mmCIF file of C-alpha atoms in Angstrom:
data_model
loop_
_atom_site.group_PDB
_atom_site.id
_atom_site.type_symbol
_atom_site.label_atom_id
_atom_site.label_comp_id
_atom_site.label_asym_id
_atom_site.label_seq_id
_atom_site.Cartn_x
_atom_site.Cartn_y
_atom_site.Cartn_z
ATOM 1 C CA MET A 1 -3.259 23.486 -153.625
ATOM 2 C CA SER A 2 -3.832 21.255 -150.634
ATOM 3 C CA ASP A 3 -2.134 17.852 -150.485
ATOM 4 C CA TYR A 4 -5.533 16.093 -150.319
ATOM 5 C CA LYS A 5 -6.903 17.944 -153.341
ATOM 6 C CA GLU A 6 -3.723 17.302 -155.347
ATOM 7 C CA ARG A 7 -3.795 13.562 -154.518
ATOM 8 C CA ASN A 8 -7.442 13.171 -155.547
ATOM 9 C CA GLU A 9 -7.464 15.331 -158.673
ATOM 10 C CA ASN A 10 -5.112 12.931 -160.452
ATOM 11 C CA GLU A 11 -7.305 9.905 -159.574
ATOM 12 C CA ILE A 12 -8.900 8.495 -162.739
ATOM 13 C CA PHE A 13 -10.405 5.159 -161.678
ATOM 14 C CA THR A 14 -10.913 3.401 -158.317
ATOM 15 C CA LYS A 15 -11.965 -0.076 -157.193
ATOM 16 C CA VAL A 16 -12.290 -1.123 -153.535
ATOM 17 C CA LEU A 17 -12.035 -4.630 -152.089
ATOM 18 C CA LYS A 18 -13.182 -5.000 -148.468
ATOM 19 C CA ALA A 19 -11.686 -8.085 -146.843
ATOM 20 C CA GLY A 20 -12.357 -8.287 -143.101
ATOM 21 C CA ARG A 21 -10.197 -5.759 -141.239
ATOM 22 C CA ARG A 22 -8.338 -4.985 -144.461
ATOM 23 C CA THR A 23 -9.450 -2.857 -147.377
ATOM 24 C CA TYR A 24 -7.606 -2.791 -150.692
ATOM 25 C CA PHE A 25 -7.798 0.223 -152.995
ATOM 26 C CA PHE A 26 -6.849 -0.067 -156.670
ATOM 27 C CA ASP A 27 -6.454 3.490 -157.976
ATOM 28 C CA VAL A 28 -5.468 4.565 -161.469
ATOM 29 C CA ARG A 29 -3.783 7.942 -161.278
ATOM 30 C CA GLU A 30 -2.236 10.338 -163.736
ATOM 31 C CA THR A 31 1.350 11.556 -163.765
ATOM 32 C CA LYS A 32 2.201 15.205 -164.365
ATOM 33 C CA ALA A 33 3.180 14.160 -167.900
ATOM 34 C CA GLY A 34 -0.339 12.781 -168.509
ATOM 35 C CA ASP A 35 0.450 9.050 -168.341
ATOM 36 C CA TYR A 36 -1.378 6.579 -166.077
ATOM 37 C CA TYR A 37 -0.064 4.379 -163.266
ATOM 38 C CA LEU A 38 -1.641 2.119 -160.631
ATOM 39 C CA THR A 39 -1.469 2.433 -156.871
ATOM 40 C CA ILE A 40 -2.502 -0.497 -154.705
ATOM 41 C CA THR A 41 -3.149 0.473 -151.089
ATOM 42 C CA GLU A 42 -3.775 -1.900 -148.212
ATOM 43 C CA SER A 43 -5.528 -0.217 -145.286
ATOM 44 C CA LYS A 44 -5.721 -2.254 -142.087
ATOM 45 C CA LYS A 45 -7.952 -1.193 -139.224
ATOM 46 C CA SER A 46 -6.446 -1.582 -135.762
ATOM 47 C CA PHE A 47 -7.412 -0.603 -132.258
ATOM 48 C CA GLY A 48 -5.094 0.959 -129.703
ATOM 49 C CA GLU A 49 -4.936 0.078 -126.023
ATOM 50 C CA ASN A 50 -7.310 2.955 -125.289
ATOM 51 C CA GLY A 51 -9.787 1.661 -127.895
ATOM 52 C CA ALA A 52 -8.982 4.353 -130.445
ATOM 53 C CA THR A 53 -9.253 3.260 -134.066
ATOM 54 C CA SER A 54 -6.349 3.799 -136.436
ATOM 55 C CA PHE A 55 -5.504 2.690 -139.949
ATOM 56 C CA GLU A 56 -2.156 1.296 -141.030
ATOM 57 C CA LYS A 57 -1.570 1.847 -144.745
ATOM 58 C CA HIS A 58 0.848 0.280 -147.199
ATOM 59 C CA LYS A 59 1.065 1.435 -150.779
ATOM 60 C CA ILE A 60 2.554 0.036 -153.995
ATOM 61 C CA TYR A 61 3.076 2.206 -157.068
ATOM 62 C CA LEU A 62 2.972 0.144 -160.241
ATOM 63 C CA TYR A 63 3.874 1.622 -163.621
ATOM 64 C CA LYS A 64 2.644 0.166 -166.905
ATOM 65 C CA GLU A 65 6.118 -0.869 -168.059
ATOM 66 C CA ASP A 66 6.104 -3.329 -165.122
ATOM 67 C CA PHE A 67 2.520 -4.667 -165.551
ATOM 68 C CA ALA A 68 3.427 -7.766 -167.595
ATOM 69 C CA GLN A 69 6.218 -8.973 -165.288
ATOM 70 C CA PHE A 70 4.256 -8.077 -162.158
ATOM 71 C CA GLY A 71 1.213 -9.971 -163.462
ATOM 72 C CA GLU A 72 3.297 -13.026 -164.361
ATOM 73 C CA MET A 73 4.996 -13.126 -160.961
ATOM 74 C CA PHE A 74 1.708 -12.525 -159.125
ATOM 75 C CA THR A 75 0.074 -15.375 -161.052
ATOM 76 C CA GLU A 76 3.057 -17.680 -160.476
ATOM 77 C CA ALA A 77 3.129 -16.942 -156.732
ATOM 78 C CA SER A 78 -0.651 -17.265 -156.262
ATOM 79 C CA ASP A 79 -0.746 -20.495 -158.315
ATOM 80 C CA PHE A 80 2.054 -21.895 -156.114
ATOM 81 C CA ILE A 81 0.081 -21.101 -152.961
ATOM 82 C CA ILE A 82 -3.166 -22.646 -154.263
ATOM 83 C CA GLU A 83 -1.377 -25.752 -155.602
ATOM 84 C CA ASN A 84 0.466 -26.317 -152.319
ATOM 85 C CA LYS A 85 -2.108 -25.200 -149.728
ATOM 86 C CA GLY A 86 -5.431 -25.221 -151.597
ATOM 87 C CA GLU A 87 -8.044 -22.473 -151.572
ATOM 88 C CA ASP A 88 -9.339 -23.055 -148.034
ATOM 89 C CA VAL A 89 -8.058 -20.558 -145.481
ATOM 90 C CA ILE A 90 -6.108 -22.269 -142.712
ATOM 91 C CA SER A 91 -6.049 -19.419 -140.192
ATOM 92 C CA GLU A 92 -8.325 -20.008 -137.194
ATOM 93 C CA ARG A 93 -9.779 -16.511 -137.491
ATOM 94 C CA HIS A 94 -10.798 -17.165 -141.087
ATOM 95 C CA ASP A 95 -11.994 -20.728 -140.553
ATOM 96 C CA LYS A 96 -15.553 -21.141 -141.887
ATOM 97 C CA ASP A 97 -16.512 -23.244 -138.832
ATOM 98 C CA PHE A 98 -14.618 -21.132 -136.280
ATOM 99 C CA LYS A 99 -16.637 -20.246 -133.221
ATOM 100 C CA SER A 100 -15.350 -17.576 -130.919
ATOM 101 C CA LYS A 101 -14.509 -18.769 -127.449
ATOM 102 C CA SER A 102 -17.496 -17.956 -125.340
ATOM 103 C CA PHE A 103 -19.000 -19.390 -122.214
ATOM 104 C CA THR A 104 -22.288 -19.465 -120.395
ATOM 105 C CA ILE A 105 -22.828 -18.907 -116.713
ATOM 106 C CA ASP A 106 -25.254 -21.498 -115.428
ATOM 107 C CA SER A 107 -25.520 -20.268 -111.867
ATOM 108 C CA GLU A 108 -24.533 -17.359 -109.652
ATOM 109 C CA ASP A 109 -21.924 -19.635 -108.011
ATOM 110 C CA GLU A 110 -19.795 -19.417 -111.179
ATOM 111 C CA ILE A 111 -19.501 -15.613 -110.927
#
């Protein structure tokens, strides 16, 4: 059986979150023993010097015996961030009012 087919046959449920250049995949999969686990994959689109597109992927495997503690720590960490930095994104690239640096040429002398 091909690696691709084997990876996708044990996929039970999938949700996708597109967030700019990043995409998050939440996949419920099945173990060989018939139990379920969660994989969270971050896929980040990047461009090489030659303009070729590639995807950098990071994956977390989360088993149900860890769900409660993981959820508690995720909530605690995200609450800390929101309480200390608020919900507005600070990064210039994500700024709601951010305008890319552009310019206009008013005359041929500026070329």
